[in-house]
Coordinates of C-alpha atoms in Angstrom, one line a residue:
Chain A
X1 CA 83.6 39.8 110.3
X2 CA 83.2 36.9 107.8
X3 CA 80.3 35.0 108.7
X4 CA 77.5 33.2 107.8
X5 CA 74.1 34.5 109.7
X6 CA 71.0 31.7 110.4
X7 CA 67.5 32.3 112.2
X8 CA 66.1 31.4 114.5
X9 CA 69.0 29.2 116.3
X10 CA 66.4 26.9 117.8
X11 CA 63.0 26.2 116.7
X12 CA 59.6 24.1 118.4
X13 CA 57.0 24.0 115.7
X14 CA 53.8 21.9 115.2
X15 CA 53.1 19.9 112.0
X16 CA 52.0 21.6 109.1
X17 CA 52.2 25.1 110.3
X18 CA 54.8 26.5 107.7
X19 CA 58.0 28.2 108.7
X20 CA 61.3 29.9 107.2
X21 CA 64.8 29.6 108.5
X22 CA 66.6 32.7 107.5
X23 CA 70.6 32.2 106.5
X24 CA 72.5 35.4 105.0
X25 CA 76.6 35.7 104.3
X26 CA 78.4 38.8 104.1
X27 CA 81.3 37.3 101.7
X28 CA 79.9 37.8 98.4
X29 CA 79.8 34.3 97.8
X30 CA 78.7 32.7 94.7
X31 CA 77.5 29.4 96.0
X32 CA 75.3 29.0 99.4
X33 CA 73.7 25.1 100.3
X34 CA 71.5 24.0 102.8
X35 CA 72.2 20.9 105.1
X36 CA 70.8 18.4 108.2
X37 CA 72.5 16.8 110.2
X38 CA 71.0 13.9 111.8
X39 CA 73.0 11.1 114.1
X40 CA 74.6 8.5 112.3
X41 CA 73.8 10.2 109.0
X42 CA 76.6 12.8 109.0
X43 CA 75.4 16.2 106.6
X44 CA 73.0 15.3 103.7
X45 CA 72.5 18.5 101.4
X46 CA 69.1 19.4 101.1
X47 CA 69.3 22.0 98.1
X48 CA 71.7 24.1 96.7
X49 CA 72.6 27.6 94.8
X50 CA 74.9 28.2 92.2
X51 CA 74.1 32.0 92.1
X52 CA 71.2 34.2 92.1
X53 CA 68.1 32.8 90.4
X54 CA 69.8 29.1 90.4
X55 CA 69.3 26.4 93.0
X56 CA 69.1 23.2 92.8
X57 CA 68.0 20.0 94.7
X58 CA 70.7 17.9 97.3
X59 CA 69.9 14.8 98.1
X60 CA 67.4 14.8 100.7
X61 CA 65.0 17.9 99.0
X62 CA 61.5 16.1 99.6
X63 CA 59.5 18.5 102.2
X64 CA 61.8 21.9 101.6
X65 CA 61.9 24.7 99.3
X66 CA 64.5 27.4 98.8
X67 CA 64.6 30.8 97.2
X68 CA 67.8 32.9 96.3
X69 CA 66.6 36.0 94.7
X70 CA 69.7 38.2 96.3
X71 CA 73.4 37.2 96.1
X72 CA 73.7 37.5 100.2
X73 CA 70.7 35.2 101.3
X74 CA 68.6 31.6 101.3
X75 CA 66.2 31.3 103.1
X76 CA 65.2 27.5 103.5
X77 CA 61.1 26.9 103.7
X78 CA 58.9 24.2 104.8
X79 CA 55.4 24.9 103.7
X80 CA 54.0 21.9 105.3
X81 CA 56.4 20.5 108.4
X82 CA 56.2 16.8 109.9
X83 CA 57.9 15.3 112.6
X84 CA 60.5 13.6 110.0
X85 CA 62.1 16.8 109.5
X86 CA 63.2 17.7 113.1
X87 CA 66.8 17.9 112.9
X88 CA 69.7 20.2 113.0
X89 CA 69.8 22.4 109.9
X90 CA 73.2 24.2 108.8
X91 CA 73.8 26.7 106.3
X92 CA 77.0 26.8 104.0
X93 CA 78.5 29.4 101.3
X94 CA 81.7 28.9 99.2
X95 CA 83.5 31.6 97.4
X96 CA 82.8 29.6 94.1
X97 CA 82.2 25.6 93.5
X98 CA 81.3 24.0 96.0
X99 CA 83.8 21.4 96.6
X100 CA 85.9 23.8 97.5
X101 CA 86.0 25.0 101.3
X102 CA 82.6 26.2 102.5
X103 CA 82.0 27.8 105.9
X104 CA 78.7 26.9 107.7
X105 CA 76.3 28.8 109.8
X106 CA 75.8 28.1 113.7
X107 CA 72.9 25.8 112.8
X108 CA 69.4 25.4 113.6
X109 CA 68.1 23.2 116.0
X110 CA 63.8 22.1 114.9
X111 CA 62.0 20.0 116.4
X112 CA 58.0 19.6 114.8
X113 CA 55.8 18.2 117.2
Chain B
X1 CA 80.0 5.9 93.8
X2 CA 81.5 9.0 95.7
X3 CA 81.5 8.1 99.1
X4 CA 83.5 9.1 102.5
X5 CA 84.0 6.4 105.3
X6 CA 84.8 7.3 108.6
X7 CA 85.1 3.9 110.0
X8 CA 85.0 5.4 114.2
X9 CA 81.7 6.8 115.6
X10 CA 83.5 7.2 118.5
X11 CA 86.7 7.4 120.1
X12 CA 87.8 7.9 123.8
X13 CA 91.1 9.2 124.6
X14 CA 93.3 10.7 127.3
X15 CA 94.3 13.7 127.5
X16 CA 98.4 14.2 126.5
X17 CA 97.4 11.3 124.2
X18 CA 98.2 11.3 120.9
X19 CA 95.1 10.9 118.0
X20 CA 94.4 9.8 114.5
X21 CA 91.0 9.9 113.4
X22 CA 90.6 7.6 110.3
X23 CA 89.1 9.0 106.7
X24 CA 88.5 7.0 103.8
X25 CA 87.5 8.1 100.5
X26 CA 86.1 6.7 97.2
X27 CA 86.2 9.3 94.5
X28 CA 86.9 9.0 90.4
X29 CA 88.3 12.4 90.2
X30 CA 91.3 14.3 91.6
X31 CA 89.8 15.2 95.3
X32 CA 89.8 18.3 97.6
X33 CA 89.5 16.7 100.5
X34 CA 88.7 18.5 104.3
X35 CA 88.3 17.9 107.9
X36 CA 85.8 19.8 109.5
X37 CA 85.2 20.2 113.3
X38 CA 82.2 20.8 115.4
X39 CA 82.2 21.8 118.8
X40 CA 79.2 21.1 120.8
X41 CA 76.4 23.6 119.8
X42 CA 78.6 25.2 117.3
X43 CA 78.8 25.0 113.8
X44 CA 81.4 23.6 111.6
X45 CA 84.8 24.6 111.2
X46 CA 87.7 24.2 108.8
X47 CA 90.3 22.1 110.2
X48 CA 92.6 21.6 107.5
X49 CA 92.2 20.9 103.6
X50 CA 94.4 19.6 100.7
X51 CA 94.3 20.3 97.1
X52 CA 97.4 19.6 96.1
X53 CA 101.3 19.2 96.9
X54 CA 102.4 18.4 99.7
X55 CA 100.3 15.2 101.0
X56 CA 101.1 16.2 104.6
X57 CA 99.0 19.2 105.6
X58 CA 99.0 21.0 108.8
X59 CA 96.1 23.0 109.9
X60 CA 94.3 24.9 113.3
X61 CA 94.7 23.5 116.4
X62 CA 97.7 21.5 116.2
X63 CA 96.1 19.1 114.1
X64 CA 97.7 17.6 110.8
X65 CA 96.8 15.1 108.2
X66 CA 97.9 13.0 105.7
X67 CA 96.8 12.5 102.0
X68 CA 97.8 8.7 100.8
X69 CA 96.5 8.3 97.5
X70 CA 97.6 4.0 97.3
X71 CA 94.9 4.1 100.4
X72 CA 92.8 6.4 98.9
X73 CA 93.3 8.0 103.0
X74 CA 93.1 11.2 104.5
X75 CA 93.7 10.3 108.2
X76 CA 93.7 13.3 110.8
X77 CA 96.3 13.3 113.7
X78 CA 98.0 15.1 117.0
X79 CA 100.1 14.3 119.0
X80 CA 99.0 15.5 121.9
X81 CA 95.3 15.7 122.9
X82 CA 93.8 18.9 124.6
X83 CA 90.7 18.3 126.5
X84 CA 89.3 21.4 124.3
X85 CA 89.8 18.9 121.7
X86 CA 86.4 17.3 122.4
X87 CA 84.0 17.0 119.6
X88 CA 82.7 16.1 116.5
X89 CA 85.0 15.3 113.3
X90 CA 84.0 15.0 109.7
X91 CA 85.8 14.3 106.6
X92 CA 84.9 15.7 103.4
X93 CA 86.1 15.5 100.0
X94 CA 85.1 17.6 97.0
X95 CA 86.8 18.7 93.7
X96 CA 87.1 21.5 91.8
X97 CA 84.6 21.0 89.0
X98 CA 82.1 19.5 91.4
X99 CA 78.5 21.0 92.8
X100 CA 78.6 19.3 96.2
X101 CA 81.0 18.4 98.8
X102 CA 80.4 15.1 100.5
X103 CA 80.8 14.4 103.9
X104 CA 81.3 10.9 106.2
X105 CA 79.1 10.4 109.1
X106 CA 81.3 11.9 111.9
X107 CA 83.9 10.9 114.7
X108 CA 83.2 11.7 118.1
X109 CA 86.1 12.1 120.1
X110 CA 85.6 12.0 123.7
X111 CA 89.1 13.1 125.9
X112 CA 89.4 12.0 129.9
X113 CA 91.3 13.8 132.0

């Protein structure tokens, strides 16, 4: 099945205590992105990948980091978490550009206390 | 600037009713545009999308929408509401050369029995 894979689903951290949130996709897509959701505010990207070895920042990148050394996964990093970055945190791959269709992961719900 | 406008936060409804959720778009290039859904705890999910063609697009769910360039629109309807239906809406729009797709804040549609 076609999907796109993020852990953990829900996360209760503390400030500054560093933490990944896995996402992986099993459709050999190109392009993968990472996004939060927060009320009012819609989906802001956070960063972005073009392919292996390529990302770039979205518009809200302060506080994250992202790798993409295999085709398959991006993993999103906060070295240093604060309370400003509890949200709801999706995952999304496209077959090739992005503004083309993209399918998103389940989310991740963290909250840093 | 790009820029998507979804002019509801919310909208209430009865069930057998019939729906349009409003989309506005500001875009200098040729758009892809999309209407995602998200179901409580769930991720998002491709409701429809045009490219190009026909400006009247039908997609999952029973759900259709209209592309109207003059109003720079992309207004999501059914005709008959399903209290499944209940959710989140967003409207995207992207293009083909572009590296992000961008998204409006969000419609909540509420449905009473």
């Amino acid at each position: 099945e076609a999907q796109v894979t993020q852990n953990p689903r829900y996360l209760i951290t503390v400030t500054g205590k560093k933490l990944t949130v896995t996402c992986s996709q099993n459709m050999n897509h190109e392009y993968m992105s990472w996004y939060r959701q927060d009320p009012g505010l819609g989906l802001r990207q956070i960063y972005y990948s073009m392919n292996v070895e390529v990302t770039d920042k979205g518009d809200v990148p302060e506080g994250y980091k992202v790798s993409r050394k295999e085709k398959r996964n991006f993993p999103l990093i906060l070295e240093s978490p604060s309370p400003n970055q509890t949200s709801l945190y999706f995952c999304a791959s496209s077959p090739s550009r992005p503004g083309n269709i993209q399918y998103f992961g389940a989310g991740t719900r963290l909250s840093v206390l | 600037a790009q820029s998507v406008t979804q002019p509801d936060i919310h909208i209430t409804v009865s069930e057998g009713a019939s729906l349009e959720l409003r989309c506005n778009y500001s875009y200098g290039a040729t758009p892809y545009l999309f209407w995602y859904v998200q179901s409580p705890g769930q991720g998002l999910q491709l409701l429809l999308k045009y490219f190009s063609g026909d400006t009247l697009v039908q997609g999952i769910k029973g759900f259709e929408a209209e592309f109207k360039r003059s109003q720079s629109s992309f207004n999501l309807r059914k005709p008959s509401v399903h209290w499944s239906d209940a959710a989140e809406y967003f409207c995207a729009v992207g293009a083909q050369n572009t590296d992000k797709l961008i998204f409006g804040t969000g419609t909540r549609l509420q449905v009473f029995p």
